[in-house]
PDB file of C-alpha atoms in Angstrom:
ATOM      1  CA  UNK B 185      21.834-105.653 -29.892  1.00 39.00           C
ATOM      2  CA  UNK B 186      21.742-103.171 -27.080  1.00 42.00           C
ATOM      3  CA  UNK B 187      22.873-104.839 -23.461  1.00 46.00           C
ATOM      4  CA  UNK B 188      19.229-104.231 -22.485  1.00 49.00           C
ATOM      5  CA  UNK B 189      18.420-107.245 -24.351  1.00 57.00           C
ATOM      6  CA  UNK B 190      21.774-109.273 -23.143  1.00 69.00           C
ATOM      7  CA  UNK B 191      20.664-112.262 -20.389  1.00 84.00           C
ATOM      8  CA  UNK B 192      22.952-113.196 -18.256  1.00 95.00           C
ATOM      9  CA  UNK B 193      24.351-116.945 -19.037  1.00 97.00           C
ATOM     10  CA  UNK B 194      22.765-119.477 -16.713  1.00 97.00           C
ATOM     11  CA  UNK B 195      24.718-121.342 -14.270  1.00 98.00           C
ATOM     12  CA  UNK B 196      26.594-124.290 -14.440  1.00 97.00           C
ATOM     13  CA  UNK B 197      24.208-127.396 -13.251  1.00 97.00           C
ATOM     14  CA  UNK B 198      24.722-130.899 -12.634  1.00 95.00           C
ATOM     15  CA  UNK B 199      24.597-132.689 -15.777  1.00 96.00           C
ATOM     16  CA  UNK B 200      26.625-129.558 -17.532  1.00 95.00           C
ATOM     17  CA  UNK B 201      30.047-130.445 -15.054  1.00 95.00           C
ATOM     18  CA  UNK B 202      32.499-132.126 -16.495  1.00 93.00           C
ATOM     19  CA  UNK B 203      33.561-135.790 -15.781  1.00 86.00           C
ATOM     20  CA  UNK B 204      37.229-135.857 -14.445  1.00 74.00           C
ATOM     21  CA  UNK B 205      39.382-134.780 -11.983  1.00 74.00           C
ATOM     22  CA  UNK B 206      40.724-135.704  -8.258  1.00 77.00           C
ATOM     23  CA  UNK B 207      37.701-137.401  -6.578  1.00 83.00           C
ATOM     24  CA  UNK B 208      37.412-136.211  -2.791  1.00 91.00           C
ATOM     25  CA  UNK B 209      35.558-134.941   0.094  1.00 95.00           C
ATOM     26  CA  UNK B 210      35.811-131.841   2.009  1.00 97.00           C
ATOM     27  CA  UNK B 211      36.433-132.399   5.380  1.00 97.00           C
ATOM     28  CA  UNK B 212      35.274-128.917   7.731  1.00 97.00           C
ATOM     29  CA  UNK B 213      38.154-129.725   9.924  1.00 97.00           C
ATOM     30  CA  UNK B 214      41.090-129.233   6.906  1.00 98.00           C
ATOM     31  CA  UNK B 215      38.931-126.666   4.654  1.00 98.00           C
ATOM     32  CA  UNK B 216      38.880-123.036   4.393  1.00 99.00           C
ATOM     33  CA  UNK B 217      36.768-120.869   2.157  1.00 99.00           C
ATOM     34  CA  UNK B 218      38.721-119.085  -0.478  1.00 99.00           C
ATOM     35  CA  UNK B 219      36.162-115.513  -1.475  1.00 99.00           C
ATOM     36  CA  UNK B 220      37.201-114.232  -4.350  1.00 98.00           C
ATOM     37  CA  UNK B 221      36.855-110.316  -5.015  1.00 96.00           C
ATOM     38  CA  UNK B 222      33.283-110.006  -3.947  1.00 97.00           C
ATOM     39  CA  UNK B 223      33.787-106.194  -4.437  1.00 95.00           C
ATOM     40  CA  UNK B 224      31.417-103.339  -6.373  1.00 92.00           C
ATOM     41  CA  UNK B 225      33.828-102.388  -9.010  1.00 90.00           C
ATOM     42  CA  UNK B 226      34.950-105.990 -10.082  1.00 93.00           C
ATOM     43  CA  UNK B 227      30.760-107.070 -10.201  1.00 94.00           C
ATOM     44  CA  UNK B 228      29.452-103.789 -11.875  1.00 91.00           C
ATOM     45  CA  UNK B 229      31.569-105.211 -15.055  1.00 89.00           C
ATOM     46  CA  UNK B 230      30.140-109.055 -14.757  1.00 95.00           C
ATOM     47  CA  UNK B 231      26.721-107.422 -14.481  1.00 93.00           C
ATOM     48  CA  UNK B 232      24.489-107.318 -18.157  1.00 91.00           C
ATOM     49  CA  UNK B 233      26.570-110.994 -19.171  1.00 95.00           C
ATOM     50  CA  UNK B 234      27.011-112.963 -15.434  1.00 97.00           C
ATOM     51  CA  UNK B 235      24.466-114.791 -13.535  1.00 98.00           C
ATOM     52  CA  UNK B 236      25.640-111.902 -10.351  1.00 98.00           C
ATOM     53  CA  UNK B 237      22.818-112.269  -8.814  1.00 97.00           C
ATOM     54  CA  UNK B 238      22.672-116.403  -9.146  1.00 98.00           C
ATOM     55  CA  UNK B 239      26.446-115.614  -7.966  1.00 98.00           C
ATOM     56  CA  UNK B 240      25.920-113.950  -4.544  1.00 98.00           C
ATOM     57  CA  UNK B 241      22.709-115.677  -3.249  1.00 99.00           C
ATOM     58  CA  UNK B 242      25.191-119.134  -3.370  1.00 99.00           C
ATOM     59  CA  UNK B 243      28.398-118.005  -2.080  1.00 99.00           C
ATOM     60  CA  UNK B 244      26.166-116.099   0.614  1.00 99.00           C
ATOM     61  CA  UNK B 245      25.084-120.340   1.747  1.00 99.00           C
ATOM     62  CA  UNK B 246      28.290-121.602   1.059  1.00 99.00           C
ATOM     63  CA  UNK B 247      29.885-118.350   3.432  1.00 99.00           C
ATOM     64  CA  UNK B 248      26.552-119.255   5.963  1.00 98.00           C
ATOM     65  CA  UNK B 249      27.549-122.915   6.110  1.00 98.00           C
ATOM     66  CA  UNK B 250      30.957-122.274   6.336  1.00 98.00           C
ATOM     67  CA  UNK B 251      30.710-120.684   9.380  1.00 98.00           C
ATOM     68  CA  UNK B 252      28.122-122.824  10.828  1.00 97.00           C
ATOM     69  CA  UNK B 253      30.591-125.828  10.675  1.00 97.00           C
ATOM     70  CA  UNK B 254      34.067-124.644  12.206  1.00 98.00           C
ATOM     71  CA  UNK B 255      35.207-123.546   8.288  1.00 98.00           C
ATOM     72  CA  UNK B 256      37.042-120.268   8.174  1.00 99.00           C
ATOM     73  CA  UNK B 257      36.260-117.876   5.354  1.00 99.00           C
ATOM     74  CA  UNK B 258      38.941-115.706   4.052  1.00 99.00           C
ATOM     75  CA  UNK B 259      37.699-112.639   1.570  1.00 98.00           C
ATOM     76  CA  UNK B 260      40.854-111.965  -1.369  1.00 97.00           C
ATOM     77  CA  UNK B 261      40.484-108.662  -2.556  1.00 95.00           C
ATOM     78  CA  UNK B 262      41.876-106.434  -5.300  1.00 87.00           C
ATOM     79  CA  UNK B 263      43.543-103.823  -4.699  1.00 75.00           C
ATOM     80  CA  UNK B 264      43.661-100.925  -6.614  1.00 63.00           C
ATOM     81  CA  UNK B 265      46.371-101.160  -9.417  1.00 59.00           C
ATOM     82  CA  UNK B 266      46.171-104.070  -9.295  1.00 58.00           C
ATOM     83  CA  UNK B 267      46.476-106.289 -12.690  1.00 54.00           C
ATOM     84  CA  UNK B 268      42.846-107.344 -13.375  1.00 49.00           C
ATOM     85  CA  UNK B 269      41.070-110.267 -14.154  1.00 45.00           C
ATOM     86  CA  UNK B 270      37.652-109.508 -15.302  1.00 48.00           C
ATOM     87  CA  UNK B 271      39.539-106.750 -17.479  1.00 48.00           C
ATOM     88  CA  UNK B 272      36.631-104.168 -15.546  1.00 46.00           C
ATOM     89  CA  UNK B 273      38.266-100.961 -15.817  1.00 42.00           C
ATOM     90  CA  UNK B 274      38.916 -97.568 -14.211  1.00 38.00           C
ATOM     91  CA  UNK B 275      37.378 -97.493 -10.870  1.00 42.00           C
ATOM     92  CA  UNK B 276      36.272 -93.866  -8.118  1.00 43.00           C
ATOM     93  CA  UNK B 277      38.639 -91.922  -8.422  1.00 43.00           C
ATOM     94  CA  UNK B 278      41.464 -92.730  -5.557  1.00 45.00           C
ATOM     95  CA  UNK B 279      40.788 -91.857  -1.847  1.00 46.00           C
ATOM     96  CA  UNK B 280      37.634 -90.325  -3.174  1.00 46.00           C
ATOM     97  CA  UNK B 281      34.681 -92.377  -0.626  1.00 45.00           C
ATOM     98  CA  UNK B 282      33.062 -94.065  -3.718  1.00 51.00           C
ATOM     99  CA  UNK B 283      36.405 -95.290  -4.509  1.00 56.00           C
ATOM    100  CA  UNK B 284      36.156 -97.339  -0.494  1.00 58.00           C
ATOM    101  CA  UNK B 285      32.656 -98.543  -1.173  1.00 62.00           C
ATOM    102  CA  UNK B 286      33.644-100.206  -4.227  1.00 65.00           C
ATOM    103  CA  UNK B 287      36.420-101.646  -3.442  1.00 78.00           C
ATOM    104  CA  UNK B 288      35.040-102.956  -0.329  1.00 88.00           C
ATOM    105  CA  UNK B 289      32.464-106.106  -0.793  1.00 94.00           C
ATOM    106  CA  UNK B 290      30.419-106.256  -1.140  1.00 96.00           C
ATOM    107  CA  UNK B 291      27.032-105.999   1.967  1.00 95.00           C
ATOM    108  CA  UNK B 292      25.555-109.211   1.803  1.00 96.00           C
ATOM    109  CA  UNK B 293      29.383-111.126   1.610  1.00 98.00           C
ATOM    110  CA  UNK B 294      30.489-108.565   3.887  1.00 96.00           C
ATOM    111  CA  UNK B 295      33.515-109.914   6.197  1.00 97.00           C
ATOM    112  CA  UNK B 296      32.233-111.460   9.866  1.00 97.00           C
ATOM    113  CA  UNK B 297      34.063-111.005  12.964  1.00 96.00           C
ATOM    114  CA  UNK B 298      36.737-114.777  12.500  1.00 96.00           C
ATOM    115  CA  UNK B 299      37.008-114.150   8.338  1.00 98.00           C
ATOM    116  CA  UNK B 300      40.357-113.079   7.527  1.00 98.00           C
ATOM    117  CA  UNK B 301      40.761-110.446   4.619  1.00 97.00           C
ATOM    118  CA  UNK B 302      43.725-110.201   2.089  1.00 97.00           C
ATOM    119  CA  UNK B 303      44.486-107.968   0.016  1.00 95.00           C
ATOM    120  CA  UNK B 304      46.457-109.721  -3.699  1.00 93.00           C
ATOM    121  CA  UNK B 305      48.041-107.835  -6.015  1.00 88.00           C
ATOM    122  CA  UNK B 306      48.425-110.937  -8.470  1.00 92.00           C
ATOM    123  CA  UNK B 307      45.202-112.942 -10.407  1.00 95.00           C
ATOM    124  CA  UNK B 308      46.696-116.155  -7.657  1.00 97.00           C
ATOM    125  CA  UNK B 309      45.276-115.030  -4.005  1.00 98.00           C
ATOM    126  CA  UNK B 310      48.059-116.917  -2.953  1.00 98.00           C
ATOM    127  CA  UNK B 311      50.392-113.862  -4.758  1.00 95.00           C
ATOM    128  CA  UNK B 312      51.347-111.153  -2.323  1.00 93.00           C
ATOM    129  CA  UNK B 313      49.501-112.010   0.376  1.00 96.00           C
ATOM    130  CA  UNK B 314      49.342-114.254   3.819  1.00 97.00           C
ATOM    131  CA  UNK B 315      47.075-116.851   2.006  1.00 98.00           C
ATOM    132  CA  UNK B 316      49.950-119.975   2.669  1.00 98.00           C
ATOM    133  CA  UNK B 317      51.119-118.168   5.812  1.00 98.00           C
ATOM    134  CA  UNK B 318      47.527-117.765   6.841  1.00 98.00           C
ATOM    135  CA  UNK B 319      46.614-122.036   5.462  1.00 99.00           C
ATOM    136  CA  UNK B 320      48.874-122.807   8.122  1.00 98.00           C
ATOM    137  CA  UNK B 321      48.053-120.813  11.104  1.00 98.00           C
ATOM    138  CA  UNK B 322      45.357-122.602  10.706  1.00 98.00           C
ATOM    139  CA  UNK B 323      46.291-126.485  10.692  1.00 98.00           C
ATOM    140  CA  UNK B 324      44.095-125.930   7.281  1.00 99.00           C
ATOM    141  CA  UNK B 325      45.034-128.331   3.623  1.00 99.00           C
ATOM    142  CA  UNK B 326      41.331-128.302   1.846  1.00 99.00           C
ATOM    143  CA  UNK B 327      41.383-124.827  -0.500  1.00 99.00           C
ATOM    144  CA  UNK B 328      37.857-124.310  -1.291  1.00 99.00           C
ATOM    145  CA  UNK B 329      37.451-121.415  -4.361  1.00 99.00           C
ATOM    146  CA  UNK B 330      35.022-119.032  -5.083  1.00 99.00           C
ATOM    147  CA  UNK B 331      34.099-115.930  -6.714  1.00 98.00           C
ATOM    148  CA  UNK B 332      35.605-114.091 -10.311  1.00 97.00           C
ATOM    149  CA  UNK B 333      37.222-114.178 -12.373  1.00 96.00           C
ATOM    150  CA  UNK B 334      37.314-117.918 -13.279  1.00 98.00           C
ATOM    151  CA  UNK B 335      39.656-118.321 -15.902  1.00 97.00           C
ATOM    152  CA  UNK B 336      42.217-116.423 -14.405  1.00 97.00           C
ATOM    153  CA  UNK B 337      42.369-115.482 -10.203  1.00 97.00           C
ATOM    154  CA  UNK B 338      39.511-118.541  -9.766  1.00 98.00           C
ATOM    155  CA  UNK B 339      41.471-120.455 -11.332  1.00 98.00           C
ATOM    156  CA  UNK B 340      45.385-120.017 -11.230  1.00 98.00           C
ATOM    157  CA  UNK B 341      44.618-119.618  -7.391  1.00 98.00           C
ATOM    158  CA  UNK B 342      43.335-123.387  -7.557  1.00 98.00           C
ATOM    159  CA  UNK B 343      46.267-124.393  -9.783  1.00 98.00           C
ATOM    160  CA  UNK B 344      48.523-122.612  -6.896  1.00 98.00           C
ATOM    161  CA  UNK B 345      46.714-124.255  -4.350  1.00 98.00           C
ATOM    162  CA  UNK B 346      47.382-127.645  -6.264  1.00 98.00           C
ATOM    163  CA  UNK B 347      50.999-126.925  -6.628  1.00 98.00           C
ATOM    164  CA  UNK B 348      51.930-126.179  -3.031  1.00 98.00           C
ATOM    165  CA  UNK B 349      50.442-130.011  -1.871  1.00 98.00           C
ATOM    166  CA  UNK B 350      47.267-128.297  -1.170  1.00 98.00           C
ATOM    167  CA  UNK B 351      44.057-130.168  -2.574  1.00 98.00           C
ATOM    168  CA  UNK B 352      41.666-127.663  -4.441  1.00 98.00           C
ATOM    169  CA  UNK B 353      38.398-127.576  -4.861  1.00 98.00           C
ATOM    170  CA  UNK B 354      35.922-125.240  -7.503  1.00 98.00           C
ATOM    171  CA  UNK B 355      32.217-124.224  -7.262  1.00 98.00           C
ATOM    172  CA  UNK B 356      31.233-124.081 -10.563  1.00 98.00           C
ATOM    173  CA  UNK B 357      28.095-122.097  -9.781  1.00 99.00           C
ATOM    174  CA  UNK B 358      30.117-119.950  -6.763  1.00 99.00           C
ATOM    175  CA  UNK B 359      31.756-118.542  -9.458  1.00 99.00           C
ATOM    176  CA  UNK B 360      31.774-116.109 -12.487  1.00 98.00           C
ATOM    177  CA  UNK B 361      33.188-114.605 -16.160  1.00 97.00           C
ATOM    178  CA  UNK B 362      32.546-112.050 -18.034  1.00 95.00           C
ATOM    179  CA  UNK B 363      31.127-115.062 -21.115  1.00 97.00           C
ATOM    180  CA  UNK B 364      29.909-118.700 -20.411  1.00 97.00           C
ATOM    181  CA  UNK B 365      32.670-120.109 -22.661  1.00 97.00           C
ATOM    182  CA  UNK B 366      35.526-118.437 -20.074  1.00 98.00           C
ATOM    183  CA  UNK B 367      33.709-119.587 -17.194  1.00 98.00           C
ATOM    184  CA  UNK B 368      33.391-123.301 -19.006  1.00 98.00           C
ATOM    185  CA  UNK B 369      37.131-123.285 -20.256  1.00 98.00           C
ATOM    186  CA  UNK B 370      37.672-122.246 -16.622  1.00 98.00           C
ATOM    187  CA  UNK B 371      35.891-125.576 -15.271  1.00 98.00           C
ATOM    188  CA  UNK B 372      37.425-127.749 -17.737  1.00 97.00           C
ATOM    189  CA  UNK B 373      40.700-126.697 -17.231  1.00 98.00           C
ATOM    190  CA  UNK B 374      40.771-127.136 -13.849  1.00 98.00           C
ATOM    191  CA  UNK B 375      38.342-130.796 -13.390  1.00 97.00           C
ATOM    192  CA  UNK B 376      41.339-132.115 -15.590  1.00 96.00           C
ATOM    193  CA  UNK B 377      44.320-131.276 -14.476  1.00 96.00           C
ATOM    194  CA  UNK B 378      44.151-130.478 -10.098  1.00 96.00           C
ATOM    195  CA  UNK B 379      40.912-129.532  -8.799  1.00 97.00           C
ATOM    196  CA  UNK B 380      37.938-131.291  -7.495  1.00 97.00           C
ATOM    197  CA  UNK B 381      34.562-129.297  -9.601  1.00 97.00           C
ATOM    198  CA  UNK B 382      31.303-129.460  -7.394  1.00 97.00           C
ATOM    199  CA  UNK B 383      28.093-127.395  -6.537  1.00 98.00           C
ATOM    200  CA  UNK B 384      27.261-125.294  -4.035  1.00 98.00           C
ATOM    201  CA  UNK B 385      24.190-127.862  -2.751  1.00 98.00           C
ATOM    202  CA  UNK B 386      26.951-130.975  -2.720  1.00 97.00           C
ATOM    203  CA  UNK B 387      29.863-128.550  -0.755  1.00 98.00           C
ATOM    204  CA  UNK B 388      26.732-127.481   1.478  1.00 98.00           C
ATOM    205  CA  UNK B 389      25.992-131.584   1.694  1.00 97.00           C
ATOM    206  CA  UNK B 390      29.273-132.418   2.734  1.00 96.00           C
ATOM    207  CA  UNK B 391      29.647-130.367   5.395  1.00 96.00           C
ATOM    208  CA  UNK B 392      26.803-131.203   6.591  1.00 93.00           C
ATOM    209  CA  UNK B 393      27.830-135.238   6.625  1.00 89.00           C
ATOM    210  CA  UNK B 394      31.242-134.618   7.491  1.00 72.00           C
ATOM    211  CA  UNK B 395      30.268-132.761  10.405  1.00 62.00           C
ATOM    212  CA  UNK B 396      27.370-135.003  11.553  1.00 57.00           C
ATOM    213  CA  UNK B 397      30.469-137.917  11.086  1.00 56.00           C
ATOM    214  CA  UNK B 398      32.089-136.186  14.275  1.00 54.00           C
ATOM    215  CA  UNK B 399      29.505-135.834  16.576  1.00 44.00           C
ATOM    216  CA  UNK B 400      28.686-138.884  19.312  1.00 43.00           C
ATOM    217  CA  UNK B 401      26.042-140.959  18.839  1.00 38.00           C
TER     218      UNK B 401
END
């Protein structure tokens, strides 16, 4: 089978979400949206097999809702030479304009004023970054994780959050991996151990609903 005949696997839907996991709701006054590794060189290696277009669309809608309802957005990028989660292989030569472009967050999700950008060296977004201290500064204790790759960076970030007594949420249709099996494994493991697994539209509905509840009649 040639690479041109390989189709991206489908994103999870409500019918395919695993049972179990903590029953929690996202509170816009407590939550932070953590967007992991939405960089061109990471996504390039995933495009043939993963639903990258849908990923970008869903994360775009989530960041829009987050900003609208006062939820801080934290972008976590992978630094050159860091341990790879997606096995994406070498990027452009260091110190070149091509490298800068490849390691920047893709244009459609470009950080905006007020967003936080952190550079990670390990799978967990907490490892070697200011993420934990940033959450304390913001007074937040819920972490909503999206991005790549599901079975490494996303999974370990959510687990790390849980081990630090934070409430972890993972948006199943706003993460991707190289294969459907890796994606499914990650989502099932997260639901069974440490995270509330949810879909994009459910997150947006919860943000709208919780914000409406705080508006005086």
